[in-house]
Coordinates of C-alpha atoms in Angstrom, one line a residue:
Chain G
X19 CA 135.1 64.4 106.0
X20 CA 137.9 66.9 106.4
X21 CA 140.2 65.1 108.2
X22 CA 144.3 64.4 108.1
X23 CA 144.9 61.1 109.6
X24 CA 147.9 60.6 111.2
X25 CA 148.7 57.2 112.7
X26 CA 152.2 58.0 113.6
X27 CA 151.5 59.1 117.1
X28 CA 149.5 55.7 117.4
X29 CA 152.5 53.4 115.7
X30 CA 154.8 55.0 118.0
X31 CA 153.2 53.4 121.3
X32 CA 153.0 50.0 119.2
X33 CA 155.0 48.3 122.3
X34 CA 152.2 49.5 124.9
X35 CA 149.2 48.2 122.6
X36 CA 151.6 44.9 122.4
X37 CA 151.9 44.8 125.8
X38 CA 148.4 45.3 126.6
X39 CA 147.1 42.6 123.9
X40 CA 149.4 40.4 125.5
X41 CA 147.9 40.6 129.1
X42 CA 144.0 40.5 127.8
X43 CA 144.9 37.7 125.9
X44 CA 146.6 35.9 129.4
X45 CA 143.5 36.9 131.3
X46 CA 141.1 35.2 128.9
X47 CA 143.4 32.3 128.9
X48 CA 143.2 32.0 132.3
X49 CA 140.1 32.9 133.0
X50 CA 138.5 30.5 130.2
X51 CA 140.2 28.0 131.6
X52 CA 139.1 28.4 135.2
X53 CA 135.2 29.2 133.9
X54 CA 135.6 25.9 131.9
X55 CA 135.8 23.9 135.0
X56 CA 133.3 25.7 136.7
X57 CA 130.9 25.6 134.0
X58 CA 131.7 21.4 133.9
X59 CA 130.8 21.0 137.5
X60 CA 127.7 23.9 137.1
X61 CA 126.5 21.5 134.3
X62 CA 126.6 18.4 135.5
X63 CA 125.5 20.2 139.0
X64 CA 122.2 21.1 136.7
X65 CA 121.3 17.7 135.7
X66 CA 121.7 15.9 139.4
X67 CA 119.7 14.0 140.6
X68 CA 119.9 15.7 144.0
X69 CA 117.5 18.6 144.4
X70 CA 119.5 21.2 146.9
X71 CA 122.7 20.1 144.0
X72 CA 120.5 21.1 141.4
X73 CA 118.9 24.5 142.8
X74 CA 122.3 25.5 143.7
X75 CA 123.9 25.3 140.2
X76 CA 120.7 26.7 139.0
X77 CA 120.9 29.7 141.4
X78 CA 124.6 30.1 140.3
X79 CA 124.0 30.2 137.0
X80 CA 120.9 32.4 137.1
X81 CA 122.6 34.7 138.9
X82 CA 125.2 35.2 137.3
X83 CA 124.2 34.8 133.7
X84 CA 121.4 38.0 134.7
X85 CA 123.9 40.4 135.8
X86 CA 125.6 42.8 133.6
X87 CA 129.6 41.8 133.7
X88 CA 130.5 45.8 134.1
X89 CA 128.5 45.6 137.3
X90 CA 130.2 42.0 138.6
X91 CA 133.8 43.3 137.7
X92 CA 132.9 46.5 139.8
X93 CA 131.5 44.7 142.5
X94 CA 134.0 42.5 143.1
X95 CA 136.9 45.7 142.8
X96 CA 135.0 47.6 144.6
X97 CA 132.1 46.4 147.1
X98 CA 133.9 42.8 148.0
X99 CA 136.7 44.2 149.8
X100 CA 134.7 46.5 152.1
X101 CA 133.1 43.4 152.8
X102 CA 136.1 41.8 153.8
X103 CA 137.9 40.1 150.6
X104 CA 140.2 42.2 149.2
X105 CA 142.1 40.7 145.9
X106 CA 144.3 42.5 143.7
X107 CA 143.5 43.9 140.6
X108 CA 144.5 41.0 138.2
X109 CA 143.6 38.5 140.1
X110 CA 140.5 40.4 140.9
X111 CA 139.2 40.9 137.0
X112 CA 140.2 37.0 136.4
X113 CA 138.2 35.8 139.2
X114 CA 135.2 37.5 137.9
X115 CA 136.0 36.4 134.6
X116 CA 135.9 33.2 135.6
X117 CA 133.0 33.1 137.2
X118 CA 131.0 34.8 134.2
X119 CA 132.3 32.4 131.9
X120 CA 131.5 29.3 134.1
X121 CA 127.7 30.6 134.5
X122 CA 127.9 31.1 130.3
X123 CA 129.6 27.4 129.6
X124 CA 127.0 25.4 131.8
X125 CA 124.4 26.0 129.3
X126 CA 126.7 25.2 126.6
X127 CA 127.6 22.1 128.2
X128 CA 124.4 21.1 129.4
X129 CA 123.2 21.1 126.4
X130 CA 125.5 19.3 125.1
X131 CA 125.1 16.5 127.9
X132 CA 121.7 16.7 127.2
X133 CA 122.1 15.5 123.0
X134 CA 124.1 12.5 124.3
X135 CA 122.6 9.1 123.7
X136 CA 121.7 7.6 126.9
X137 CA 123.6 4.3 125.8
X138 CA 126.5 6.2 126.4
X139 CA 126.7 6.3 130.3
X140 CA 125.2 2.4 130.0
X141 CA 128.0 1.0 128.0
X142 CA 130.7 2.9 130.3
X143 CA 129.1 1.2 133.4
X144 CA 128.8 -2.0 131.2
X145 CA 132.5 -2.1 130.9
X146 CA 132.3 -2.2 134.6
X147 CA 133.9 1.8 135.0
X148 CA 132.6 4.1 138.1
X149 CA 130.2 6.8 137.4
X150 CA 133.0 9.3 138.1
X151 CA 135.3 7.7 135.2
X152 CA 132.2 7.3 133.0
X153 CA 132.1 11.4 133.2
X154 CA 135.6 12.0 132.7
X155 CA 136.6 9.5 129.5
X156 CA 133.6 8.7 127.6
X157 CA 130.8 11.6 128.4
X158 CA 133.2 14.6 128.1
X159 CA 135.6 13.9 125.4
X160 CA 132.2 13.2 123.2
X161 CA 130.0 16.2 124.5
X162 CA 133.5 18.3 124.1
X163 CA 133.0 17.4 120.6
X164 CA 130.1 18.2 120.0
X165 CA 129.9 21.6 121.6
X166 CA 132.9 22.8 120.2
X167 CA 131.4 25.3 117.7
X168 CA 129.2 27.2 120.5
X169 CA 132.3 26.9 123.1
X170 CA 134.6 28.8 120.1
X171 CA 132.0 31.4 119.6
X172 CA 132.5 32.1 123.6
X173 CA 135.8 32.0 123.5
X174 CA 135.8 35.4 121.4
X175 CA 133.1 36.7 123.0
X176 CA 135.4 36.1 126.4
X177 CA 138.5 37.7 125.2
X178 CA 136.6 40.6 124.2
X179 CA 135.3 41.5 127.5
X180 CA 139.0 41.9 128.3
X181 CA 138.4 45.1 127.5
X182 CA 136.2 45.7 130.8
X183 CA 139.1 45.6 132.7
X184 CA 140.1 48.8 131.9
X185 CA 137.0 50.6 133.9
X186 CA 139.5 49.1 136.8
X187 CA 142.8 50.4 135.8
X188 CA 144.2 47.1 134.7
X189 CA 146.2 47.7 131.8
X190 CA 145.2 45.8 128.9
X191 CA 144.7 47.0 125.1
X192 CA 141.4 49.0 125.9
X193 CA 143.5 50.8 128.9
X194 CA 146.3 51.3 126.7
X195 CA 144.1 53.2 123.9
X196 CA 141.7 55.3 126.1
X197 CA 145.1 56.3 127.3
X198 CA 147.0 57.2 123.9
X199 CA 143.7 58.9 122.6
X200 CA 143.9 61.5 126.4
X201 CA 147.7 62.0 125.5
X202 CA 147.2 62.2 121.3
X203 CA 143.9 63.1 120.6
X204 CA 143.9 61.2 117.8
X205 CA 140.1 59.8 118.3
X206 CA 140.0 58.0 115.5
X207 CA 143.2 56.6 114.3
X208 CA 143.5 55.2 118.3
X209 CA 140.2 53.3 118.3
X210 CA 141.1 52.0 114.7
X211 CA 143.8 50.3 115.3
X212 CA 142.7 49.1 118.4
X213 CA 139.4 47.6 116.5
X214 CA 141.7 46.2 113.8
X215 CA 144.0 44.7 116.7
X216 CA 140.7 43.4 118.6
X217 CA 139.7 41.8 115.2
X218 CA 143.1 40.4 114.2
X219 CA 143.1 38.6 117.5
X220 CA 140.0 37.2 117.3
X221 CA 140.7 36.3 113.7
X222 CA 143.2 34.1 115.2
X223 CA 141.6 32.8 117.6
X224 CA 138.4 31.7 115.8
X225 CA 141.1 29.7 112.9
X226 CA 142.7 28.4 115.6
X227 CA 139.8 27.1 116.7
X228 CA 138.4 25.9 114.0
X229 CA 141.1 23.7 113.2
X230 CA 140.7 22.1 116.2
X231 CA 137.1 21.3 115.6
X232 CA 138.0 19.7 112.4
X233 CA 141.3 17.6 113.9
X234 CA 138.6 16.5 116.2
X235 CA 135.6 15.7 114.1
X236 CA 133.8 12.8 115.0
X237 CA 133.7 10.7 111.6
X238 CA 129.9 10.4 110.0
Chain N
X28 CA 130.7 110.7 94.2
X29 CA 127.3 109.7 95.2
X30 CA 126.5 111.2 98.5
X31 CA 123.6 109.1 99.1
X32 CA 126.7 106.1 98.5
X33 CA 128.8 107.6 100.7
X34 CA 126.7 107.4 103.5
X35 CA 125.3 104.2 102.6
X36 CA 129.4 102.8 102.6
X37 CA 130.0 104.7 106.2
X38 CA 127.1 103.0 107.6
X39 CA 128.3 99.8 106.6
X40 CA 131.5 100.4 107.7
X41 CA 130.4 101.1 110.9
X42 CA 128.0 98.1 111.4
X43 CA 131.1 95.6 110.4
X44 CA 133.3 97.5 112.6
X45 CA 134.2 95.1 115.7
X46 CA 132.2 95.2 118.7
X47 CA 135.2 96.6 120.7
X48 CA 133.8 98.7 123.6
X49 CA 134.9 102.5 124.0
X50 CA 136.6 103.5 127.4
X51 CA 133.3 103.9 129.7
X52 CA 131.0 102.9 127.6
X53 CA 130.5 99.7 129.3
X54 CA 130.1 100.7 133.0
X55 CA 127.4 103.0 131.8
X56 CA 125.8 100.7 129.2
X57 CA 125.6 98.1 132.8
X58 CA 124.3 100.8 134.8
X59 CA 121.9 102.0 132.4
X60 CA 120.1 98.9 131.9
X61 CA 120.0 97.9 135.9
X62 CA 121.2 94.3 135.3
X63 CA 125.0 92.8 134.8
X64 CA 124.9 89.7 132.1
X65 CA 127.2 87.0 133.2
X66 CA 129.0 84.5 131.3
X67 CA 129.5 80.7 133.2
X68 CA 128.5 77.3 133.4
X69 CA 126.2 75.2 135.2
X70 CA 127.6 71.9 135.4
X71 CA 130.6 72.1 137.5
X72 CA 130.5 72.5 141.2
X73 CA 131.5 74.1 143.2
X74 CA 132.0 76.5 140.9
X75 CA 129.5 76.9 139.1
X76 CA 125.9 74.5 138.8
X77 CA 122.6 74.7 139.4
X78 CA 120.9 74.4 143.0
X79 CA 117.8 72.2 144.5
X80 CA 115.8 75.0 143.2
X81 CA 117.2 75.0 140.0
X82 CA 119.3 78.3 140.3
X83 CA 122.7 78.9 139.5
X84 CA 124.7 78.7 142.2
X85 CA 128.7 78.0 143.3
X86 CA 132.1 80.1 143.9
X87 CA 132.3 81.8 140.2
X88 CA 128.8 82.8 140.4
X89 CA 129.3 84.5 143.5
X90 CA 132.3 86.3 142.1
X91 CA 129.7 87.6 139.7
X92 CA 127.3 88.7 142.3
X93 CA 129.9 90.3 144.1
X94 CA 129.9 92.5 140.6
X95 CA 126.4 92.8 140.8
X96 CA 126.2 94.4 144.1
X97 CA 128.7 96.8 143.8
X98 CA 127.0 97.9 140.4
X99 CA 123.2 97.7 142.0
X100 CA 123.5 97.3 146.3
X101 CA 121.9 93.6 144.9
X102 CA 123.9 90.4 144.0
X103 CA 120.6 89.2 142.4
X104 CA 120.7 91.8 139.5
X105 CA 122.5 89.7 137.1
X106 CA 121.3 87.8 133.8
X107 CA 122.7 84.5 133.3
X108 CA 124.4 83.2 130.1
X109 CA 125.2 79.2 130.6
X110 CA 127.9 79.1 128.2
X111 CA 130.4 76.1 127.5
X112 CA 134.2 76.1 128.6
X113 CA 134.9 76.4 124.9
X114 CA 132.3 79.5 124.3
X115 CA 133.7 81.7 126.9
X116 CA 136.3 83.6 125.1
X117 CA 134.2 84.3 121.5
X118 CA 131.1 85.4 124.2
X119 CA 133.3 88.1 125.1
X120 CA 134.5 88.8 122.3
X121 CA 131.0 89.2 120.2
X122 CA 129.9 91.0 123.5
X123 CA 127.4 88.6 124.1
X124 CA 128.7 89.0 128.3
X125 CA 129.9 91.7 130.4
X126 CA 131.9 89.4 132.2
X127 CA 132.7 86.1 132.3
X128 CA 133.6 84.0 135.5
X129 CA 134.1 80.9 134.6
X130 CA 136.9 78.7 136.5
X131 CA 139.3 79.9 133.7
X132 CA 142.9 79.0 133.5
X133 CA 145.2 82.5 133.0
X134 CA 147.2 81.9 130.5
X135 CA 149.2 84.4 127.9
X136 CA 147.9 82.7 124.8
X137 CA 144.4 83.4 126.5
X138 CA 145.2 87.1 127.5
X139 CA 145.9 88.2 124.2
X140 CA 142.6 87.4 122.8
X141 CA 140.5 88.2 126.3
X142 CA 141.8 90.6 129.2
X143 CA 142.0 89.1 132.4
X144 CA 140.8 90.5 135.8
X145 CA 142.9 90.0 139.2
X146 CA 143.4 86.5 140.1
X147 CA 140.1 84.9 142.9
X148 CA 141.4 81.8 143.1
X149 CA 144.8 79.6 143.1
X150 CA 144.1 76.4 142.0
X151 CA 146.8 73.3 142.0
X152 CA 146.1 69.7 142.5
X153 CA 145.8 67.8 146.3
X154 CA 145.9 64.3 147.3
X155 CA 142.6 63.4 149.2
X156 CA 143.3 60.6 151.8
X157 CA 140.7 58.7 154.1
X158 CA 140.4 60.0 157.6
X159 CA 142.1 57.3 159.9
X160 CA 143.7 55.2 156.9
X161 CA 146.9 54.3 157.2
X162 CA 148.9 57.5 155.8
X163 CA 148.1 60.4 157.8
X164 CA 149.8 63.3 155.4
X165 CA 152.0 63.7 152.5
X166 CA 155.3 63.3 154.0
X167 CA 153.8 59.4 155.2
X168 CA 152.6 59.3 151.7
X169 CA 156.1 59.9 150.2
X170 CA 157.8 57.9 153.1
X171 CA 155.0 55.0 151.4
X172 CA 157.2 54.5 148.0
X173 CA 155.5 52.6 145.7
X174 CA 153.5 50.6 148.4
X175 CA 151.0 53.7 147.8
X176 CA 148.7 53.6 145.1
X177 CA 147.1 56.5 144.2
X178 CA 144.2 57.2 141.8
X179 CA 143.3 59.3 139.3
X180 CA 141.7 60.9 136.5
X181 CA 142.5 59.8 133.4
X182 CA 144.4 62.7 131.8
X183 CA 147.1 64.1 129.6
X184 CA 150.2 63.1 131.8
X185 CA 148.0 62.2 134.7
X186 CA 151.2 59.9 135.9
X187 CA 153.8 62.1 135.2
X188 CA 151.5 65.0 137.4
X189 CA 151.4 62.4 140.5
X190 CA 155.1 61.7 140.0
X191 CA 155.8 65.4 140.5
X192 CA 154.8 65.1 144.0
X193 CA 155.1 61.3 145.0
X194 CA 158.3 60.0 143.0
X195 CA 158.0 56.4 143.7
X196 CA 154.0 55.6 144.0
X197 CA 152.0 53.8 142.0
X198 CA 150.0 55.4 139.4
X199 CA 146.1 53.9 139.1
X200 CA 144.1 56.0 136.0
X201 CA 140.3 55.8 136.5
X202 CA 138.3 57.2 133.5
X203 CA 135.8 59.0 135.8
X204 CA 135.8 60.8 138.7
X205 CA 133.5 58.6 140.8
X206 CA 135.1 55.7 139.6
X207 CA 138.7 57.4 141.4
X208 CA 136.7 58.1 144.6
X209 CA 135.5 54.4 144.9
X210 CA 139.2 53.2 144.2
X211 CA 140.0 55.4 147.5
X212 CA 136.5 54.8 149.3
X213 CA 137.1 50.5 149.0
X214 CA 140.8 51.2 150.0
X215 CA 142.3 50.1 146.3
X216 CA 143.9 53.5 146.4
X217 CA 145.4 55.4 149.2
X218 CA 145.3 58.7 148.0
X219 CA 143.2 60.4 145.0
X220 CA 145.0 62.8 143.2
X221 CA 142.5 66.1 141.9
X222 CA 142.3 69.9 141.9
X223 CA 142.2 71.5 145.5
X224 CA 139.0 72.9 145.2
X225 CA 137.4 69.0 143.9
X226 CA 139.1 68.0 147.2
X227 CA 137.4 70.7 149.3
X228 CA 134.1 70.7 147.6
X229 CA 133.7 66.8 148.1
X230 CA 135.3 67.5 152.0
X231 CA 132.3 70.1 152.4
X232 CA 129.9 67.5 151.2
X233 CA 131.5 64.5 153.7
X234 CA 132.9 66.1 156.5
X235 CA 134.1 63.9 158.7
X236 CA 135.3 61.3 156.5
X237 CA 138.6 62.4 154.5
X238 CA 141.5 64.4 155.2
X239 CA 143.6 66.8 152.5
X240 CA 147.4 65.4 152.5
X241 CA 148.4 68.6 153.2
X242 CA 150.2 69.5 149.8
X243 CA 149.1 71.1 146.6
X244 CA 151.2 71.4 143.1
X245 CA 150.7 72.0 139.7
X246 CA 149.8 75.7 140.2
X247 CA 147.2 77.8 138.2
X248 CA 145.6 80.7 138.3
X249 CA 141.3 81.2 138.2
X250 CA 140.5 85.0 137.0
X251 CA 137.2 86.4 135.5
X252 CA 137.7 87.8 131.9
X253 CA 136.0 90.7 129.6
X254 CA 136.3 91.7 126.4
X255 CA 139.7 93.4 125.9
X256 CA 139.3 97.7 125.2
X257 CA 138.2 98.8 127.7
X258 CA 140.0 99.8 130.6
X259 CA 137.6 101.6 132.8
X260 CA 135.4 98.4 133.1
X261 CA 138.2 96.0 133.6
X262 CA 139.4 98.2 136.4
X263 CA 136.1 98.8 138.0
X264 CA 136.0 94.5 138.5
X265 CA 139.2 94.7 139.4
X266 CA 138.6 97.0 142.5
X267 CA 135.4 95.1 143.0
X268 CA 137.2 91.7 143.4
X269 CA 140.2 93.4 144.9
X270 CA 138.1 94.9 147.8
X271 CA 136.2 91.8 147.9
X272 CA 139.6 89.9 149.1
X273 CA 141.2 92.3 150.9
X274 CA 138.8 95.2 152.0
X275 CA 135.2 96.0 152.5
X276 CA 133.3 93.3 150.8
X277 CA 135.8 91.1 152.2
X278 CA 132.8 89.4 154.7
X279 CA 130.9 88.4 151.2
X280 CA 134.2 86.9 149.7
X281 CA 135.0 84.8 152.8
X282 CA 131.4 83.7 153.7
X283 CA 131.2 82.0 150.0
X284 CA 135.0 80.7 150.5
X285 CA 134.3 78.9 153.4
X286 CA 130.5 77.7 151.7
X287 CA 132.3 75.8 149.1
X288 CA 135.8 75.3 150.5
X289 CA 135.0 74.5 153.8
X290 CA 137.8 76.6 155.2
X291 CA 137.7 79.6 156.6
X292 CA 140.4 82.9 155.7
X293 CA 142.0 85.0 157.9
X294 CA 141.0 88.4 158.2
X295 CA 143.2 90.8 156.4
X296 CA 145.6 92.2 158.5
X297 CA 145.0 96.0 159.7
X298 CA 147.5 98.5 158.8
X299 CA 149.7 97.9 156.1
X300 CA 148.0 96.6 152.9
X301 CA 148.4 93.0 152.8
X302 CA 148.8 92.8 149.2
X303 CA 152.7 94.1 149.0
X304 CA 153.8 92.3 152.1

């Protein structure tokens, strides 16, 4: 290949690349943590006893879970507010987020209900706590254990599609390149170092993750 | 020296000489073989794509055909070459074309490679608006601050070209064009920012249903080209495209105009010649 690189004109717009890394990484945030509670709720919503409680979460999650994220992201910019509900950009991309994630960490969760010994639930009611306080401090701090791994490798794959929300003008990393490669034309030094920044980040992320799983072993 | 040699080193000489036409050679070399060959595209309308019926059709191509039928009495004699934007000055150069019409930016860097026929089109960007939104024109627009959004296509200096005309608003980049059109259709833009003739094209195809803002920047000029040497050719397109605006084919001229602008000229005034007023 006969090619000079030149990364200067890339370096030089290092503060809009910061910038940009800085509010994908707040809209995963965000929106993981919204979809987390979602997915909870979708999961437990799954294994009800209740029939219409069960199809619901099982629509819900069908639904979503089937349909490209590029096509829910530009549904819910575009279609949703001649429909009526207009929210801003941000907020916009984050509520989609959310709800993609929640439909994506109800079968993580599930199945990690699902491996929990029954005697579980039994010795929480034993002690004489409500089913309600059952869920919340003994069957979720165990299953949250336990599906640690699978909810790290979602965690990635959630801050990645960060990068959709460029297609909508919001200006994270992705936004920020496509926009220094129109002004530079420096194809491929722009989408390198935005890969390298993508996999930094996610480097991080995945350690930082990982440590947690091991602070939070359950002893064998 | 050899004379067999001497010949055989003329002849080469003269088959590695440039292809640069003689004064008249090309008007006749047209005429003589009863068709013109034409240098555009085909994927860019209005200006120049292909038709339900597959044939080339749009505002370039009937610049051609204006050619055509002052060469023949028949806009249909022509011979297409679909060429890419970036093939359009070496096709003239190699000869390949006669002429090429081809939405092309004038510029001086271009002229001195190509030469450049009388100007059929000014193009400069407009802001498209929705008809019965909530800015009627350009000066509400600029009266809107930074409470307007407007969108557009991403681009070198895409904000800094919508600053030019709105100051204070705010700059939405789309990285296609029907991506910019939804941001205006589902009201997340106000305004779309895009060459005039986009604008009027996409007015043509949805009448009723947007409004032009009413101002147009960025200025720049659309001319056919053909290979540079030989005057009587350029000047014979010129008059062609000159008469075409101003004069006796000026029916032809405004007829496609209005086809894929949607607006309809003025006649040229009678009497004295419009062009030096």
């Amino acid at each position: 290949m006969d090619y000079d690189f030149n990364f200067a004109v890339v370096w030089r717009n290092w503060d809009l690349l910061a910038q940009g890394l800085g509010l994908g990484l707040s809209l995963a945030v965000l929106s993981i943590a919204i979809g987390t509670g979602i997915g909870l709720i979708a999961a437990f919503g799954m294994l009800s006893k209740l029939r219409p409680v069960r199809w619901i979460a099982l629509a819900y999650v069908s639904a979503i879970r089937n349909t490209p994220i590029l096509v829910l992201i530009l549904f819910t910019y575009f279609a949703l507010p001649q429909m009526g509900v207009r929210l801003e950009k941000i907020p916009s991309f984050i509520f989609t987020l959310s709800i993609y994630a929640g439909a994506y960490l109800a079968e993580v969760f599930r199945g990690g209900l699902v491996a929990l010994p029954l005697g579980l639930r039994e010795a929480g009611l034993a002690i004489g706590l409500t089913e309600f306080r059952t869920k919340i401090y003994i069957i979720i701090p165990v299953m949250m254990r336990n599906v640690l791994p699978s909810l790290s490798n979602n965690f990635i794959s959630l801050f990645k599609d960060t990068s959709l929300a460029a297609v909508i003008a919001v200006p994270e990393l992705t936004y920020y390149a496509r926009k220094i490669n129109v002004e530079s034309f420096r194809v491929i030094e722009t989408w390198m170092v935005a890969s390298l920044i993508y996999v930094a980040a996610c480097y991080i992320i995945a350690s930082l993750l990982r440590r947690l799983e091991a602070r939070l072993a359950i002893p064998r | 020296m050899n004379m067999k040699l001497v010949l055989a080193t003329t002849f080469a000489a003269l088959m590695a000489a440039p292809a640069v036409a003689q004064d008249g050679d090309k008007l006749k070399e047209v005429l003589d073989r009863g068709y013109l060959i034409l240098g555009s595209g085909s994927t860019n309308p209005p200006w120049h794509f292909m038709d339900g019926d597959n044939q080339l059709t749009g505002f370039d191509i009937d610049m051609g055909r204006l050619v055509a039928k002052a060469l023949f009495g028949d806009p249909d004699k022509i011979e297409y070459v679909q060429q890419s934007g970036d093939a359009r000055i070496p096709n003239l150069a190699t000869g390949k074309v006669d002429l090429t019409c081809q939405f092309m930016t004038v510029t001086a860097e271009r002229a001195q490679q190509v030469e450049f026929t009388i100007p059929y089109y000014r193009e400069g960007v407009g802001l498209l608006l929705m008809e019965g939104g909530d800015y009627a024109d350009y000066e509400a627009l600029k009266a809107g601050g930074s409470d307007v959004t407007v969108a557009v296509l991403q681009n070198v200096y895409a904000e800094e070209m919508v600053h030019t005309a709105l100051p204070e608003a705010t700059v939405d980049q789309y990285d296609s064009v029907d991506l910019m059109y939804q941001a205006l259709n589902s009201g997340r833009a106000e305004a779309a920012a895009t060459d005039q003739s986009a604008l009027r094209w996409f007015m043509v195809q949805n009448p009723g249903r947007y409004l032009d803002a009413g101002y147009g920047w960025n200025p720049q000029t659309y001319a056919c080209a053909v290979q540079p040497g030989d005057q009587r050719w350029l000047n014979f397109v010129n008059t062609v495209l000159h008469e075409g605006m101003t004069g006796v084919e000026f029916p032809f001229y405004s007829a496609s105009f209005e086809k894929w602008f949607g607006t309809e000229l003025e006649s040229p005034q009678i009497g004295f010649p419009v062009e030096y007023k």
